[in-house]
XYZ file of N, CA and C in Angstrom:
537
model
N 11.473 -0.468 0.519
C 11.022 -0.311 1.285
C 12.055 1.388 1.888
N 13.049 1.812 1.971
C 13.666 2.629 1.345
C 14.371 3.013 3.335
N 14.771 4.407 3.219
C 14.349 4.895 5.082
C 14.421 5.856 4.717
N 13.219 6.305 5.593
C 12.450 7.353 5.901
C 13.313 8.146 7.371
N 12.138 9.559 7.360
C 12.266 10.132 8.747
C 11.574 9.510 9.728
N 11.721 9.396 10.851
C 10.927 8.550 12.285
C 10.237 9.804 12.223
N 8.299 9.904 12.930
C 7.842 10.575 12.792
C 8.011 10.593 14.568
N 8.223 10.484 15.165
C 8.081 10.648 16.933
C 9.048 11.801 16.877
N 8.488 12.713 18.386
C 9.497 13.517 18.737
C 9.722 13.051 19.697
N 11.178 13.871 19.652
C 12.227 13.932 20.963
C 12.666 12.361 20.717
N 13.266 11.176 21.965
C 13.194 10.327 21.853
C 12.926 9.375 21.360
N 13.740 8.963 20.319
C 12.971 7.720 19.425
C 13.599 6.891 19.604
N 11.919 6.032 19.634
C 12.327 4.264 20.430
C 11.866 2.930 19.342
N 12.286 3.617 17.913
C 12.663 2.984 16.800
C 14.152 3.333 16.083
N 14.926 3.388 16.399
C 16.304 3.942 15.755
C 16.816 2.990 14.904
N 16.701 2.702 13.401
C 17.912 1.208 13.473
C 16.880 1.061 12.856
N 15.499 0.803 12.587
C 14.449 0.095 12.182
C 14.127 0.861 10.563
N 14.011 -0.479 9.993
C 13.376 -0.096 8.455
C 12.435 1.123 8.054
N 12.353 1.116 7.619
C 10.811 2.665 7.394
C 9.929 1.989 6.215
N 8.666 2.367 6.173
C 7.743 1.822 5.354
C 6.821 3.143 5.258
N 6.910 3.979 4.473
C 6.280 5.130 3.975
C 6.064 6.273 5.487
N 7.736 6.179 5.770
C 7.925 7.256 6.770
C 7.449 6.945 8.294
N 7.211 5.337 8.082
C 6.730 4.903 9.151
C 8.666 4.063 9.873
N 8.737 3.355 11.287
C 9.828 2.727 10.963
C 8.841 1.241 11.299
N 9.275 0.657 11.166
C 9.030 -0.304 11.945
C 9.574 -2.280 11.830
N 9.557 -3.097 12.035
C 10.222 -4.159 12.468
C 10.296 -4.864 11.224
N 8.796 -4.957 10.249
C 9.298 -5.377 9.325
C 9.446 -4.651 7.697
N 10.308 -4.836 7.117
C 10.792 -5.006 6.398
C 10.532 -5.595 4.683
N 10.930 -5.177 3.014
C 10.668 -5.023 2.585
C 10.733 -6.685 2.107
N 11.853 -7.821 2.591
C 11.926 -9.339 2.794
C 9.861 -10.053 2.969
N 9.275 -9.425 3.767
C 8.279 -9.836 4.099
C 7.132 -9.411 3.167
N 7.441 -8.665 1.619
C 6.439 -8.588 0.896
C 7.110 -9.465 -0.947
N 8.079 -10.132 -0.262
C 8.881 -10.610 -1.729
C 8.439 -12.219 -1.405
N 7.756 -12.591 -2.472
C 7.243 -13.991 -2.084
C 8.595 -15.137 -2.611
N 8.997 -15.918 -1.832
C 10.097 -16.877 -2.194
C 9.064 -17.651 -3.099
N 9.908 -18.834 -3.583
C 9.111 -19.942 -4.519
C 9.405 -21.292 -3.598
N 8.272 -21.930 -4.163
C 8.023 -22.980 -3.514
C 6.837 -22.253 -2.400
N 6.259 -21.469 -1.695
C 5.861 -21.139 -0.446
C 4.603 -20.638 -0.880
N 3.776 -21.653 -0.056
C 1.892 -22.411 -0.895
C 1.304 -21.002 0.000
N 0.751 -21.098 -0.764
C -0.829 -19.239 -0.387
C -1.695 -20.371 0.591
N -1.832 -18.882 1.390
C -2.654 -19.034 2.810
C -3.409 -17.703 2.249
N -4.908 -18.163 2.718
C -6.447 -17.100 2.563
C -6.541 -16.855 3.871
N -6.682 -15.301 3.588
C -7.365 -14.419 5.076
C -8.368 -13.764 4.575
N -9.378 -13.249 5.767
C -10.210 -12.237 5.299
C -10.087 -11.176 7.006
N -10.296 -10.125 7.066
C -10.173 -9.481 7.655
C -10.990 -8.026 7.339
N -10.861 -6.849 8.502
C -11.644 -6.281 7.895
C -11.697 -4.444 8.734
N -11.949 -3.658 8.220
C -11.997 -2.038 8.418
C -13.457 -2.122 9.079
N -13.435 -1.335 10.664
C -14.292 -1.476 11.463
C -14.755 0.108 11.505
N -15.854 0.570 11.158
C -15.643 2.122 11.257
C -17.312 2.445 12.113
N -16.981 3.685 12.969
C -17.998 4.033 13.957
C -18.346 5.398 13.433
N -19.309 6.082 13.355
C -19.505 7.382 13.637
C -19.427 7.928 15.419
N -18.391 9.400 15.326
C -19.201 9.542 16.522
C -18.649 11.578 16.631
N -19.997 12.044 16.505
C -20.493 12.889 15.940
C -20.175 13.094 14.421
N -19.144 13.895 14.182
C -18.599 14.212 12.844
C -17.448 13.767 12.133
N -16.450 12.060 13.529
C -14.945 12.233 13.296
C -15.934 10.500 12.803
N -14.922 10.133 11.751
C -15.188 8.379 11.918
C -14.080 7.822 12.161
N -14.373 6.770 13.779
C -13.866 6.144 14.425
C -13.232 4.387 13.689
N -12.353 4.179 14.101
C -11.580 2.819 13.462
C -11.267 1.959 14.731
N -11.619 0.753 14.634
C -11.756 -0.473 15.582
C -9.810 -1.191 14.916
N -9.395 -1.111 15.821
C -7.789 -2.236 15.984
C -8.452 -2.940 17.179
N -7.443 -4.005 16.408
C -7.252 -5.084 17.362
C -5.994 -4.852 18.311
N -5.694 -5.602 19.832
C -4.438 -5.965 20.163
C -3.507 -7.364 19.808
N -2.968 -7.315 19.898
C -2.708 -8.750 19.807
C -2.028 -8.667 21.804
N -2.054 -10.207 22.494
C -1.941 -10.276 23.862
C -0.807 -10.107 24.014
N 0.097 -10.931 23.286
C 1.585 -10.252 23.724
C 2.779 -9.357 23.690
N 2.038 -8.383 22.579
C 2.641 -7.150 22.772
C 1.412 -6.007 22.881
N 1.937 -5.031 22.381
C 1.788 -3.837 22.553
C 1.021 -3.241 20.573
N 1.118 -4.435 19.957
C 0.970 -4.104 18.387
C -0.780 -3.323 18.087
N -1.141 -3.209 17.549
C -2.071 -2.205 16.671
C -2.183 -3.275 15.803
N -3.105 -4.130 15.321
C -3.815 -4.811 14.199
C -5.249 -4.395 13.591
N -5.268 -4.601 12.310
C -6.670 -4.192 11.792
C -7.286 -5.835 12.170
N -8.050 -6.285 12.462
C -9.055 -7.723 12.513
C -8.636 -8.276 11.446
N -8.355 -9.789 11.307
C -7.470 -10.651 10.053
C -7.375 -11.842 10.942
N -8.446 -12.958 9.303
C -7.533 -14.454 9.976
C -8.190 -15.115 8.897
N -6.995 -16.497 8.931
C -8.114 -17.613 8.305
C -9.304 -17.492 8.210
N -9.162 -17.833 6.320
C -10.101 -18.437 5.809
C -10.594 -20.163 6.034
N -11.930 -20.590 6.405
C -12.033 -22.028 6.537
C -12.419 -22.414 5.671
N -12.023 -23.773 5.035
C -12.725 -24.731 4.105
C -14.200 -24.263 4.165
N -14.262 -24.062 2.838
C -15.638 -24.423 2.763
C -16.465 -22.592 2.878
N -15.357 -21.501 3.753
C -16.237 -20.448 4.172
C -15.672 -19.584 3.026
N -16.514 -18.909 3.317
C -16.801 -17.296 1.899
C -15.955 -16.050 2.477
N -15.255 -15.529 2.091
C -13.993 -14.447 2.316
C -15.277 -13.745 3.386
N -16.254 -13.364 2.840
C -16.465 -12.067 4.091
C -17.062 -12.626 4.761
N -17.921 -13.697 5.270
C -18.340 -14.760 6.186
C -16.780 -14.943 6.995
N -15.617 -14.930 6.743
C -14.651 -15.030 7.540
C -14.158 -13.469 7.913
N -14.674 -12.553 7.095
C -13.868 -12.089 7.931
C -14.672 -11.251 8.665
N -15.961 -11.611 9.384
C -16.968 -10.921 9.879
C -16.294 -12.266 11.518
N -16.089 -12.956 11.132
C -15.642 -14.260 12.315
C -14.688 -13.857 12.940
N -13.513 -13.503 12.135
C -12.191 -12.984 12.870
C -12.973 -11.648 12.907
N -13.326 -10.838 12.609
C -13.441 -9.748 13.653
C -13.978 -10.122 15.287
N -14.871 -10.889 15.064
C -16.093 -11.087 16.027
C -14.475 -11.900 17.121
N -14.075 -12.749 16.875
C -12.798 -13.473 18.044
C -11.632 -12.649 18.100
N -11.767 -11.174 17.116
C -10.541 -10.695 17.670
C -10.545 -9.159 18.302
N -11.600 -9.123 18.799
C -12.632 -7.913 18.693
C -13.556 -7.825 19.571
N -15.005 -8.693 19.190
C -16.554 -8.817 20.472
C -16.790 -8.385 19.389
N -16.919 -7.277 18.460
C -17.836 -6.719 18.130
C -18.331 -7.776 16.237
N -19.898 -7.421 16.846
C -20.659 -8.547 16.071
C -21.775 -7.883 15.314
N -22.265 -6.502 15.251
C -22.959 -5.846 14.389
C -22.799 -5.107 13.527
N -22.174 -6.199 12.300
C -21.345 -5.287 11.247
C -22.546 -5.495 10.416
N -22.638 -4.062 9.827
C -23.057 -3.896 8.275
C -21.325 -3.943 7.353
N -21.821 -4.293 6.695
C -20.970 -4.689 5.006
C -21.060 -3.198 4.281
N -20.283 -2.086 4.063
C -20.077 -1.189 3.395
C -19.532 -1.504 1.894
N -18.734 -2.135 1.945
C -17.924 -2.103 0.960
C -16.465 -3.267 0.749
N -15.835 -3.851 -0.219
C -14.389 -4.393 -0.070
C -13.596 -2.846 -0.430
N -12.637 -3.391 0.363
C -11.197 -2.542 0.125
C -10.387 -3.113 -0.022
N -10.452 -4.089 -1.091
C -8.987 -5.255 -1.669
C -8.208 -5.841 -1.037
N -7.282 -6.423 -1.515
C -5.991 -7.592 -0.724
C -5.010 -6.942 -0.971
N -4.408 -7.757 -0.065
C -3.002 -7.304 0.740
C -2.177 -8.628 0.797
N -0.889 -8.710 -0.012
C -0.222 -10.134 -0.055
C 1.242 -10.206 0.943
N 1.756 -10.806 1.123
C 2.608 -10.872 2.187
C 3.289 -12.454 3.232
N 4.277 -12.208 3.600
C 4.233 -13.608 4.161
C 3.808 -13.214 5.082
N 3.415 -14.658 5.790
C 2.443 -14.951 7.582
C 3.819 -14.799 7.987
N 3.485 -14.588 9.365
C 4.352 -14.771 10.715
C 5.538 -14.973 10.778
N 4.994 -16.282 10.649
C 6.257 -17.463 10.610
C 6.615 -17.684 9.368
N 6.669 -16.992 8.300
C 7.446 -16.253 7.151
C 7.432 -17.947 6.275
N 6.619 -19.133 6.232
C 6.736 -19.964 5.726
C 5.367 -20.572 4.663
N 4.395 -19.180 4.457
C 2.892 -19.340 4.277
C 2.957 -17.969 2.983
N 3.120 -17.358 1.871
C 2.324 -16.403 1.706
C 0.546 -15.884 1.657
N 0.539 -14.968 2.525
C -0.902 -14.878 2.666
C -1.657 -13.643 1.844
N -2.200 -14.264 1.597
C -3.516 -13.233 0.610
C -4.632 -12.517 1.766
N -4.735 -11.494 1.741
C -5.254 -10.859 3.371
C -6.573 -9.741 2.691
N -7.892 -10.337 2.507
C -8.934 -9.949 1.610
C -10.141 -9.050 2.889
N -9.847 -7.821 2.297
C -10.446 -6.462 3.350
C -11.635 -5.925 3.062
N -12.430 -5.988 4.257
C -14.064 -5.113 3.874
C -14.371 -4.575 4.810
N -14.448 -3.589 4.722
C -15.249 -2.035 5.451
C -16.536 -1.903 5.880
N -17.271 -2.021 7.421
C -17.582 -2.079 8.064
C -18.219 -1.176 8.864
N -19.778 -1.194 8.924
C -19.503 0.145 9.888
C -20.691 -0.478 10.147
N -20.736 -0.260 12.436
C -20.797 -0.759 13.079
C -21.477 0.341 13.922
N -22.388 0.489 15.574
C -22.834 1.717 15.982
C -22.187 0.430 17.458
N -21.644 -0.292 17.367
C -21.112 -0.719 19.140
C -19.649 -0.104 19.438
N -19.530 -0.357 20.593
C -18.714 0.911 21.066
C -17.437 0.098 22.078
N -17.779 -0.941 22.507
C -17.070 -1.957 22.651
C -17.342 -3.723 22.493
N -16.601 -4.655 23.165
C -16.484 -6.308 21.927
C -15.631 -7.280 23.302
N -16.110 -8.019 23.689
C -14.943 -8.930 24.134
C -14.529 -10.083 23.406
N -13.248 -10.137 22.925
C -12.799 -10.992 21.675
C -13.363 -12.371 22.591
N -13.964 -13.337 21.713
C -13.764 -14.582 21.568
C -12.874 -15.117 21.212
N -11.685 -14.748 20.934
C -10.100 -15.733 20.923
C -9.687 -14.581 22.050
N -10.176 -14.663 23.335
C -9.614 -13.795 24.217
C -7.485 -14.528 25.138
N -7.962 -15.728 24.083
C -5.667 -16.111 24.639
C -5.370 -15.120 24.087
N -5.504 -14.594 22.345
C -4.220 -13.830 21.664
C -4.674 -12.516 21.429
N -5.767 -12.134 22.143
C -6.577 -10.457 21.441
C -7.136 -9.791 22.811
N -6.919 -8.776 23.438
C -7.718 -8.238 24.031
C -8.208 -6.911 23.855
N -8.750 -7.488 22.582
C -10.096 -6.398 23.298
C -10.121 -5.230 21.864
N -10.988 -4.421 21.977
C -10.889 -3.539 20.939
C -10.730 -2.004 21.027
N -9.632 -1.391 20.715
C -9.347 0.138 20.282
C -10.015 1.072 19.263
N -10.449 1.729 19.920
C -11.450 3.272 18.863
C -9.986 3.988 18.682
N -9.897 4.519 17.254
C -9.143 5.583 17.128
C -9.745 6.298 15.717
N -9.519 7.610 15.561
C -10.046 8.624 14.760
C -9.152 8.207 13.498
N -10.179 8.039 12.311
C -9.325 7.745 11.254
C -8.374 9.021 10.377
N -8.122 9.954 11.215
C -7.655 11.000 10.499
C -6.222 10.847 11.966
N -6.033 10.279 13.159
C -4.769 9.940 13.743
C -4.673 8.748 14.335
N -4.128 8.100 13.564
C -4.183 6.143 14.229
C -2.961 6.403 14.252
N -2.572 5.385 14.767
C -1.332 5.235 15.825
C -0.859 4.016 14.564
N 0.333 3.668 14.663
C 0.989 3.169 13.681
C 1.121 2.075 14.030
N 0.374 0.887 12.966
C 0.070 -0.647 12.977
C 1.691 -1.387 12.936
N 0.921 -2.524 12.820
C 2.377 -3.925 13.007
C 2.561 -4.151 11.720
N 1.665 -3.767 10.718
C 1.583 -4.341 9.621
C 1.920 -3.429 8.639
N 2.836 -3.145 8.081
C 3.366 -1.653 6.884
C 1.475 -1.963 6.011
N 1.551 -2.359 5.377
C 0.172 -2.789 4.681
C -1.141 -2.623 5.397
N -1.657 -2.687 6.547
C -2.724 -2.175 7.134
C -2.026 -1.183 7.180
N -1.758 -0.475 7.673
C -0.979 1.178 7.673
C -1.523 1.584 6.484
N -0.865 0.944 5.431
C -0.994 1.549 4.188
C -1.904 1.378 3.690
N -2.773 0.053 3.537
C -4.701 0.266 3.581
C -5.359 1.591 3.896
N -5.320 1.633 5.317
C -5.967 2.980 5.455
C -5.461 3.251 5.017
N -4.070 4.275 4.827
C -4.082 5.589 4.485
C -4.446 5.536 2.664
N -4.117 4.430 2.191
C -4.693 5.230 0.894
C -6.007 4.883 0.901
N -6.566 4.949 1.714
C -8.133 4.618 1.187
C -8.794 5.795 2.672
N -8.436 6.662 2.866
C -9.083 7.056 3.703
C -10.325 8.203 3.815
N -10.117 8.994 2.217
C -11.201 9.711 1.590
C -12.354 8.675 1.303
N -12.108 7.147 0.832
C -12.772 6.224 0.578
C -14.199 6.038 1.997
N -12.664 5.547 2.756
C -13.529 5.045 4.066
C -14.870 6.197 4.758
N -13.934 7.057 4.391
C -14.643 8.574 5.008
C -16.113 8.134 4.689
N -15.993 8.641 3.287
C -17.076 8.997 2.735
C -18.528 8.065 2.777
N -17.926 6.487 2.355
C -19.087 5.189 2.537
C -19.465 5.041 4.242
N -18.477 5.957 5.851
C -19.097 5.378 6.720
C -20.418 6.856 6.715
N -19.375 8.128 5.963
C -20.445 9.050 6.423
C -22.282 8.945 5.655
N -22.130 8.675 4.435
C -23.106 8.158 3.717
C -24.684 7.094 4.013
N -23.181 6.154 4.711
C -24.234 5.170 6.017
C -24.757 5.610 7.098
N -23.858 6.733 7.860
C -24.305 6.616 9.003
C -25.303 7.732 8.937
């Protein structure tokens, strides 16, 4: 991961933290190295977008225990299809239900939060007209927040930040075509 310069101006809240693509984060490169014998865990989630005039907005979930933004995602149940799991997780974490599948955005791999399983998360791009939702998993998530695709906040998981950064043009083109 290396050391990069912080993007904060003035007083920096993240001095001394590892860096991922110029963003300071609590997550370092050890989260992205699979230890031997660690079981695999399959997850699915999504990038949910909506159009607001000429702008593309992205839905982010927020964990109840902190101020961290994340893409909605979670465990795939036995027998559940990846895309169906992504829809369920989006509804549980954001309350958004009216989702039009646009395309698959691929997958990302890392240790899960407990560091006891290797998580492979499959991401899908969705379009919605909904602007608000109430999470069905309100014990862990506190709602949905919308941000401009070109002005996203730092996400807790660096691979989610990278997924969005690496696919900005693709996401924008797909949303503008479909909307």
